[in-house]
PDB file of C-alpha atoms in Angstrom:
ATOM      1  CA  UNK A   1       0.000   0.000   0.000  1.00  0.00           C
ATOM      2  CA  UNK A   2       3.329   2.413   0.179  1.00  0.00           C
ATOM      3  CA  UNK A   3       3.673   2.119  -3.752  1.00  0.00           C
ATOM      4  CA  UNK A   4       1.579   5.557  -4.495  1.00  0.00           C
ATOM      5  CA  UNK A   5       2.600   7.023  -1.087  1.00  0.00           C
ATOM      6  CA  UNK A   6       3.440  10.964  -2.189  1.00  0.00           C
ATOM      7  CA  UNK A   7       5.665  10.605   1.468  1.00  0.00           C
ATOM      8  CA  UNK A   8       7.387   7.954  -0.088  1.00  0.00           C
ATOM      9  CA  UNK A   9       7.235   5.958   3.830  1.00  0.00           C
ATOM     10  CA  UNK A  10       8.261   2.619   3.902  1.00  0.00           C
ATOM     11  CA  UNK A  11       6.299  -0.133   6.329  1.00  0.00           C
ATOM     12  CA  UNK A  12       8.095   0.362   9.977  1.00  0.00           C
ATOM     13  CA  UNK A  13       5.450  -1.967  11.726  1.00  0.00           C
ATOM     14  CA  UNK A  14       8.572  -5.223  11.555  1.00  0.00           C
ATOM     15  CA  UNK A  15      10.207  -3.560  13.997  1.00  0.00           C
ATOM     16  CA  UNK A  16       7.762  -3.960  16.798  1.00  0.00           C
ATOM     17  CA  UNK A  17       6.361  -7.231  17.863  1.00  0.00           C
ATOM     18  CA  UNK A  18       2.932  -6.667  15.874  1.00  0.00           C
ATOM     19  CA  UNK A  19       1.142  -9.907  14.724  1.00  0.00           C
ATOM     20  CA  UNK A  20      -0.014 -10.564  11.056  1.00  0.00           C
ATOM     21  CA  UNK A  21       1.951 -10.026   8.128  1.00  0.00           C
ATOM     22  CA  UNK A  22       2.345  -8.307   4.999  1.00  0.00           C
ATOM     23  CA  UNK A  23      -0.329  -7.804   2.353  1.00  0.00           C
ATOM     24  CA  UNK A  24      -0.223  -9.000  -0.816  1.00  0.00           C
ATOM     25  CA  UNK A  25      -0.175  -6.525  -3.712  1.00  0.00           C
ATOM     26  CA  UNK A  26      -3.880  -7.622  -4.552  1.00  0.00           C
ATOM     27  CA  UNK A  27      -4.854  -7.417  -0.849  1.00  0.00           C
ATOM     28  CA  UNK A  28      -3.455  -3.718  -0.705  1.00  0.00           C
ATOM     29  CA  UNK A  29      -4.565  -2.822  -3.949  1.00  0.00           C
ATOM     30  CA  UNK A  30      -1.123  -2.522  -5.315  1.00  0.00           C
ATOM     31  CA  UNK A  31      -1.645  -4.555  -8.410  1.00  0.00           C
ATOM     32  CA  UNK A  32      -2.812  -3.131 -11.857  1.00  0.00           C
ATOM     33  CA  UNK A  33      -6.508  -3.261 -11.389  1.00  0.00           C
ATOM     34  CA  UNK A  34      -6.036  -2.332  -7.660  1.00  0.00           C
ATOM     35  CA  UNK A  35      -7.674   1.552  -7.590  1.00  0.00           C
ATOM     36  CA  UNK A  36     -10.865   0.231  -9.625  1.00  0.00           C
ATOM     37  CA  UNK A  37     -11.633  -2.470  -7.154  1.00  0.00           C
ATOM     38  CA  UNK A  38     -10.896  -0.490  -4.359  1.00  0.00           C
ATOM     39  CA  UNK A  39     -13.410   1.913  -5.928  1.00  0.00           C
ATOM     40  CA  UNK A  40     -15.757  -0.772  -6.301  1.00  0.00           C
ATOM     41  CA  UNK A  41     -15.358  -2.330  -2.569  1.00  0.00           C
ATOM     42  CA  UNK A  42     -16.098   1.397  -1.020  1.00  0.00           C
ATOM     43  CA  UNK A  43     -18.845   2.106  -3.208  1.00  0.00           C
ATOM     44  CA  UNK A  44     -20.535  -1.251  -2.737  1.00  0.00           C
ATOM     45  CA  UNK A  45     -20.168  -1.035   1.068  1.00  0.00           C
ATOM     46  CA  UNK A  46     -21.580   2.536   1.461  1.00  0.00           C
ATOM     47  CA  UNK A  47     -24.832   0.785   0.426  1.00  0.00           C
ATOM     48  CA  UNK A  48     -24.679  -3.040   2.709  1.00  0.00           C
ATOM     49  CA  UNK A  49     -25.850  -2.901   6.502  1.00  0.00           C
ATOM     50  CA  UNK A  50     -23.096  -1.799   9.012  1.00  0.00           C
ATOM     51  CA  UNK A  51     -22.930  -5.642   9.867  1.00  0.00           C
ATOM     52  CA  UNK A  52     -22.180  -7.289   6.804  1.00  0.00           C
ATOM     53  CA  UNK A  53     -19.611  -4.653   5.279  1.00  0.00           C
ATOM     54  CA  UNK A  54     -16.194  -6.044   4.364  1.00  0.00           C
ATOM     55  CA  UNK A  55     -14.858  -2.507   3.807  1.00  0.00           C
ATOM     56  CA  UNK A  56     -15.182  -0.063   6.655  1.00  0.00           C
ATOM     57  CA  UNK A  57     -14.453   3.789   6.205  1.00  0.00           C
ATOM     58  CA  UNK A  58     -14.540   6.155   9.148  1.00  0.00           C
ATOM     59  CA  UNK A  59     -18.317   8.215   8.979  1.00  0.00           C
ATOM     60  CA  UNK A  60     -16.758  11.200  11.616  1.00  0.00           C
ATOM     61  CA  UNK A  61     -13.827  12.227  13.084  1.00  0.00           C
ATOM     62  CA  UNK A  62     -14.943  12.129  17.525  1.00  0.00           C
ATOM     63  CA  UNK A  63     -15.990   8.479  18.513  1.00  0.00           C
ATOM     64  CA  UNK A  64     -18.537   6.548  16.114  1.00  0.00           C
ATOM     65  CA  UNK A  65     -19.859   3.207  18.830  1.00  0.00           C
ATOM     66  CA  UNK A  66     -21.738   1.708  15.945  1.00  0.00           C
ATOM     67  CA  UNK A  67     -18.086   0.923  14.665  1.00  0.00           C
ATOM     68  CA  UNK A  68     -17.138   0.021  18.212  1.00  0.00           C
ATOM     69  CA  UNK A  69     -20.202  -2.561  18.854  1.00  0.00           C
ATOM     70  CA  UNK A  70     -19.711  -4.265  16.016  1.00  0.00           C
ATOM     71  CA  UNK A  71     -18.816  -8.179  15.745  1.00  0.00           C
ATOM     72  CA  UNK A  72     -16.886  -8.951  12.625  1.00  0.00           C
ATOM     73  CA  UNK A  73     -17.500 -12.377  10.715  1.00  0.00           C
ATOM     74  CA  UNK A  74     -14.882 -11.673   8.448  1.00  0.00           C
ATOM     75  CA  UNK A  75     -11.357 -10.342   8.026  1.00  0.00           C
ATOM     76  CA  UNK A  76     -12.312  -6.436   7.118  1.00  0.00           C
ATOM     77  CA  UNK A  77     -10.351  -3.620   5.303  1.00  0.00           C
ATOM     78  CA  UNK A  78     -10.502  -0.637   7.744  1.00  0.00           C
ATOM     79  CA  UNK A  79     -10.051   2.756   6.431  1.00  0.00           C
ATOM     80  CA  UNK A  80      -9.413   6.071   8.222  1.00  0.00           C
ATOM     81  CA  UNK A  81      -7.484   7.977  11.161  1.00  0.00           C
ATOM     82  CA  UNK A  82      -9.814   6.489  14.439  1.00  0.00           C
ATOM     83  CA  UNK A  83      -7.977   8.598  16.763  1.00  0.00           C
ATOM     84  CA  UNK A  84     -10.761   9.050  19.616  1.00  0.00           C
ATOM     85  CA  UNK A  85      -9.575   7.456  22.878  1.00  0.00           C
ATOM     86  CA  UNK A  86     -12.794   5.932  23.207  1.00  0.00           C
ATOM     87  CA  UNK A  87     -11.806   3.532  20.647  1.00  0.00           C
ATOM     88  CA  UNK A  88      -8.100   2.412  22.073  1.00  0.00           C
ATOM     89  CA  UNK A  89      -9.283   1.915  25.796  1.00  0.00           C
ATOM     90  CA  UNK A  90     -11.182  -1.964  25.353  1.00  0.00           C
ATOM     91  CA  UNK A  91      -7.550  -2.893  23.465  1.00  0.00           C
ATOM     92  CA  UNK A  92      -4.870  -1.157  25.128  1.00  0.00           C
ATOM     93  CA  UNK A  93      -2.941  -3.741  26.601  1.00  0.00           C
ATOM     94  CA  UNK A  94      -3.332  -5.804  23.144  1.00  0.00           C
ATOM     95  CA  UNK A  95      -1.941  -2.220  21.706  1.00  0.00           C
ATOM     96  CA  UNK A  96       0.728  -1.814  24.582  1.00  0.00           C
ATOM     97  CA  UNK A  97       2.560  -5.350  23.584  1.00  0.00           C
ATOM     98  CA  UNK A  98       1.913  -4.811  19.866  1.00  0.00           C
ATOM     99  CA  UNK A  99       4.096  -1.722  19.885  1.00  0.00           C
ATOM    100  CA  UNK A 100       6.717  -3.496  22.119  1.00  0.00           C
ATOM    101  CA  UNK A 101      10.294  -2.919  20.365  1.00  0.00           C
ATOM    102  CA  UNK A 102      11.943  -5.280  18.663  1.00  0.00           C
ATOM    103  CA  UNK A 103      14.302  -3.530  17.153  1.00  0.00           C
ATOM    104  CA  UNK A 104      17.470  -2.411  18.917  1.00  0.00           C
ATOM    105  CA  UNK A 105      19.544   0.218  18.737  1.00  0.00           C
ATOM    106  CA  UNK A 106      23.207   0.667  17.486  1.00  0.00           C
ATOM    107  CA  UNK A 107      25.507   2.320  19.740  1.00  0.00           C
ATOM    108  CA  UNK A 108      25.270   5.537  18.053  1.00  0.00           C
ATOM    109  CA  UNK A 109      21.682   5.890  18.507  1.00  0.00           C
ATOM    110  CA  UNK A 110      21.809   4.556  22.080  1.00  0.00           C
ATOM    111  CA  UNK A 111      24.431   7.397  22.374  1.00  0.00           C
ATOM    112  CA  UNK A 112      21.538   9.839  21.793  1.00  0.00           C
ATOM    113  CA  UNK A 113      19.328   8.472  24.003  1.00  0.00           C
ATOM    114  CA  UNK A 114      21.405   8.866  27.346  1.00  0.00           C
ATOM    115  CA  UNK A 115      20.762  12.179  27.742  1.00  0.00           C
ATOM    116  CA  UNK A 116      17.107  11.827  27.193  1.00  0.00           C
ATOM    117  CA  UNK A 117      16.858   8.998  29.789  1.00  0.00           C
ATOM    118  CA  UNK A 118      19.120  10.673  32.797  1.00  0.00           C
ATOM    119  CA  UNK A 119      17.227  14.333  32.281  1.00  0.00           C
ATOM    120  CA  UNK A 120      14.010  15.594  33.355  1.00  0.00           C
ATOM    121  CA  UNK A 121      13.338  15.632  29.142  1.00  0.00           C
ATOM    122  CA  UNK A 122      10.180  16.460  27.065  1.00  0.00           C
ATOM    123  CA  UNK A 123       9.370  15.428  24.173  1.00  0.00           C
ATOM    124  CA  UNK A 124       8.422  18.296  21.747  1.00  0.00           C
ATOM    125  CA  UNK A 125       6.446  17.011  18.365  1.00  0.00           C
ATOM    126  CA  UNK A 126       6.379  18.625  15.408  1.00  0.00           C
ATOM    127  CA  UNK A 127       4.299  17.126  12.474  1.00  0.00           C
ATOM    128  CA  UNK A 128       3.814  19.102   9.254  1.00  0.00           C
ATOM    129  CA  UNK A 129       1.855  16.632   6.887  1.00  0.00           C
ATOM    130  CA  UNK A 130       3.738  18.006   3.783  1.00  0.00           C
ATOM    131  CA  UNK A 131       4.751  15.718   1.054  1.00  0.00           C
ATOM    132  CA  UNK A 132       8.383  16.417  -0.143  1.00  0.00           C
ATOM    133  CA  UNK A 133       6.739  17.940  -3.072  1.00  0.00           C
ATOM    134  CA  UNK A 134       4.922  20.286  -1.104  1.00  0.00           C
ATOM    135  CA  UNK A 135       7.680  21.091   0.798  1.00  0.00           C
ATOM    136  CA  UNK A 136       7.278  25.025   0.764  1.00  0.00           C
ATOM    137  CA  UNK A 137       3.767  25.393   1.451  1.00  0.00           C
ATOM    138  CA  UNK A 138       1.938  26.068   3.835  1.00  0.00           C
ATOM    139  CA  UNK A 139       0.619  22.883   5.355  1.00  0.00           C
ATOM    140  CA  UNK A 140      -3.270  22.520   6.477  1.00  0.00           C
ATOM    141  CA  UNK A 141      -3.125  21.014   9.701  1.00  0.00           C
ATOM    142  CA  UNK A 142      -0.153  21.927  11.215  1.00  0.00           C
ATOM    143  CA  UNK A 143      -0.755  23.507  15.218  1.00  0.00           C
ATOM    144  CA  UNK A 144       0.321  26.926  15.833  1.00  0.00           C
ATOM    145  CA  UNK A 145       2.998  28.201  17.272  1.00  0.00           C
ATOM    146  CA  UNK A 146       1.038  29.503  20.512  1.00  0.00           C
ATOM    147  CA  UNK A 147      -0.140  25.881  20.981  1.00  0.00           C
ATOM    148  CA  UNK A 148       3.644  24.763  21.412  1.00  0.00           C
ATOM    149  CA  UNK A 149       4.032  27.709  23.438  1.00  0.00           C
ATOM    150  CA  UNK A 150       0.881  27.630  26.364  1.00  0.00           C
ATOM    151  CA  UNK A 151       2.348  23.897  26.483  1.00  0.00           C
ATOM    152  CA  UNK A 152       5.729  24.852  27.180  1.00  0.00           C
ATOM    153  CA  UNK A 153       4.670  27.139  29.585  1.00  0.00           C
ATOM    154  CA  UNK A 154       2.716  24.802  31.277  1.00  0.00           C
ATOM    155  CA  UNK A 155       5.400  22.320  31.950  1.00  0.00           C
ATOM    156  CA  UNK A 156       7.887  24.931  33.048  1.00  0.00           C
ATOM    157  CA  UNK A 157       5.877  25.493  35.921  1.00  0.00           C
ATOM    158  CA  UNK A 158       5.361  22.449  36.554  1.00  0.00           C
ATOM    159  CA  UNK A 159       8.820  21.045  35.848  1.00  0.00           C
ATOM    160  CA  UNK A 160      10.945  24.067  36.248  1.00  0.00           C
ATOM    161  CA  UNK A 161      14.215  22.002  35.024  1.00  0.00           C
ATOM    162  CA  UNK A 162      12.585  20.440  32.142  1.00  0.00           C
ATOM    163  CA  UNK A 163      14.743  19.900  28.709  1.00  0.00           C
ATOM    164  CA  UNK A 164      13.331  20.502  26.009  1.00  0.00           C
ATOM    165  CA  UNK A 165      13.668  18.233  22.636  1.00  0.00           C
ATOM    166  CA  UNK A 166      11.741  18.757  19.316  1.00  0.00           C
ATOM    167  CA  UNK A 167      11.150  15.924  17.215  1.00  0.00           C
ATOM    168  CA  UNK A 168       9.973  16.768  13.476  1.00  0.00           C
ATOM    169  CA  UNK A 169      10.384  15.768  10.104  1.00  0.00           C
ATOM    170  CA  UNK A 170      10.840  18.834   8.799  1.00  0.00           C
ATOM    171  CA  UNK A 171      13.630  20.785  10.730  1.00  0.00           C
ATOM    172  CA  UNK A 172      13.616  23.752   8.330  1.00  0.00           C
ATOM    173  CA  UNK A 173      10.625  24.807   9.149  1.00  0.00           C
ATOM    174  CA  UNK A 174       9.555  28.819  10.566  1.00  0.00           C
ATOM    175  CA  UNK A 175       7.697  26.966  13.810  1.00  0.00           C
ATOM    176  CA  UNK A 176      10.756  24.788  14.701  1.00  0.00           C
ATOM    177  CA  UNK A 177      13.019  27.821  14.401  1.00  0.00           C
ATOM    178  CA  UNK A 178      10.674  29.978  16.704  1.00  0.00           C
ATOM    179  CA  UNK A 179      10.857  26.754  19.340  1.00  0.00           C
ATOM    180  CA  UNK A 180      14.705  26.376  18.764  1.00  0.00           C
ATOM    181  CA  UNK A 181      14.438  30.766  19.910  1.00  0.00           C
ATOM    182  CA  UNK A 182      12.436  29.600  23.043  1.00  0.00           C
ATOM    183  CA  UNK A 183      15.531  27.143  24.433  1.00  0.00           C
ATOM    184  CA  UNK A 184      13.986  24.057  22.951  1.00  0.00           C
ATOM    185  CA  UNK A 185      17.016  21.833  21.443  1.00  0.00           C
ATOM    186  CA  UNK A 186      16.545  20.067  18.170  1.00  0.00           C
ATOM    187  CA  UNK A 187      16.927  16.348  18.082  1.00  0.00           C
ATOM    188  CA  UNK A 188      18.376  15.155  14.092  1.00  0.00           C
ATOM    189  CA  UNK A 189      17.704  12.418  13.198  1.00  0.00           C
ATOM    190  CA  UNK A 190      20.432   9.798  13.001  1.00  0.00           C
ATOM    191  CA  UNK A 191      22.049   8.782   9.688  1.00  0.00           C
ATOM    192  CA  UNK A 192      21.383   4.806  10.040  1.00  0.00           C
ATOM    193  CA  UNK A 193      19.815   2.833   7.240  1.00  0.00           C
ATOM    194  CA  UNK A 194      16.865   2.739   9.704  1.00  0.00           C
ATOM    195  CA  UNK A 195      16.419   6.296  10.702  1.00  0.00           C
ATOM    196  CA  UNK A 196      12.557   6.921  11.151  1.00  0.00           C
ATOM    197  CA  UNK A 197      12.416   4.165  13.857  1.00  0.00           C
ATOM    198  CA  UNK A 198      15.310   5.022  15.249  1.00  0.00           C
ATOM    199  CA  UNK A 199      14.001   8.517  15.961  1.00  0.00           C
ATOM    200  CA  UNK A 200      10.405   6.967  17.197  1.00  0.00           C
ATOM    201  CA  UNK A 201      12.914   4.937  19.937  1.00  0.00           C
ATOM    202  CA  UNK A 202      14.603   8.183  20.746  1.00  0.00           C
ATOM    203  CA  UNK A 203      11.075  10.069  21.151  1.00  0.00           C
ATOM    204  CA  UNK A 204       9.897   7.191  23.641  1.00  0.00           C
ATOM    205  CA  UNK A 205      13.162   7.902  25.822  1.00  0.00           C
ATOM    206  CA  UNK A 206      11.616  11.249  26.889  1.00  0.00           C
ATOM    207  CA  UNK A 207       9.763  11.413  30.321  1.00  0.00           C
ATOM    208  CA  UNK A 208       7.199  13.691  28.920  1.00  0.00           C
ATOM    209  CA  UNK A 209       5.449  14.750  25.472  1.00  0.00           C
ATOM    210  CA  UNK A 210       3.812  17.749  23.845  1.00  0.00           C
ATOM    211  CA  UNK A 211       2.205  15.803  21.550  1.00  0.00           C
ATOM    212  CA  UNK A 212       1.316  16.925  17.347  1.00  0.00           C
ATOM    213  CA  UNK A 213      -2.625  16.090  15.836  1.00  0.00           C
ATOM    214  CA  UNK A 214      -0.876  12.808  14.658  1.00  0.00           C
ATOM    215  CA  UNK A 215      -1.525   9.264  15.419  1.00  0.00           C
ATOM    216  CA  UNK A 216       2.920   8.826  15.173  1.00  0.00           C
ATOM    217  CA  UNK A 217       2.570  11.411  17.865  1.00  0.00           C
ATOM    218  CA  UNK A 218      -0.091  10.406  19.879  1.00  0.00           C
TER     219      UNK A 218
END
């Protein structure tokens, strides 16, 4: 399902100790007749009963419990972002061991880490949803600067020797500079063949989180 990705991400989910496997490239639509019969499978499904539907797209963005009371007969395709609460809290010690790390680090990485683990650290989340094509506009959904900024303020009282560490995709960006002004360090990513996952490791190291709208975030 990465083939037509314009963020040209690669599936990270073999590092953690998630059951299943791969799809196939009919089962994820990669092969040449692939966008038709998605097409199909969405627009036949809009029109079954909730229960029998083999293709399920999210109907609203806050909690939908028809979704949640449903008992599946069948494997399902599941499409959307599902990122109310309400639906992680029946599953999330299921969720907890799924995202259990397999991978380790090299020394390099674990390197970067120490400092995060020993230090009253916070992680700082930036998440731009730009495609590198896109890369100079103005992206959508990205949070303000004065969110980062009543969050930072918040944990400075709270934890007046907090460190702070953004995390972000897109280091060039105006709001990373503006938290770099504010005494917020910027984490880089390490060069390793692996680099996205080993900057999710490094994230986890912090004690705390400003989180982004993003489910990578969250």
């Amino acid at each position: 399902g990465f083939i037509r990705d314009p963020f040209r991400r690669q599936c990270m989910l073999g590092h953690f100790r998630v059951a299943g496997k791969i799809a196939s490239s009919s089962e994820s639509f990669a092969d040449p007749a692939g966008v038709v019969r998605r097409t199909v499978y969405r627009h036949v499904n809009h029109w079954l009963p909730l229960p029998r539907r083999w293709y399920l797209q999210e109907r609203m963005r806050h909690f939908d419990p028809s979704y949640a009371r449903l008992r599946l007969l069948r494997s399902v395709y599941v499409e959307g972002y599902w990122q109310s609460a309400e639906y992680v809290h029946p599953i999330t010690e299921v969720l907890r061991d799924d995202l259990t790390f397999t991978w380790q680090p090299r020394d390099d990485v674990q390197r970067l880490a120490t400092p995060l683990e020993e230090e009253e650290s916070v992680c700082i989340h930036v998440r731009r949803y730009l495609s590198p094509a896109a890369a100079n506009r103005s992206p959508v959904h990205e949070l303000p600067a004065t969110y980062y900024d009543r969050a930072i303020d918040v944990i400075r009282r709270i934890h007046p020797a907090a460190c702070l560490y953004v995390f972000t995709d897109q280091p060039a960006c105006a709001l990373v500079n503006h938290l770099v002004m504010k005494g917020c360090r910027l984490v880089a990513a390490p060069d390793v063949p692996d680099r996205d996952i080993a900057h999710f490791w490094l994230m986890t190291r912090c004690r705390h989180f400003v989180v982004a709208n993003s489910p990578y975030s969250w």
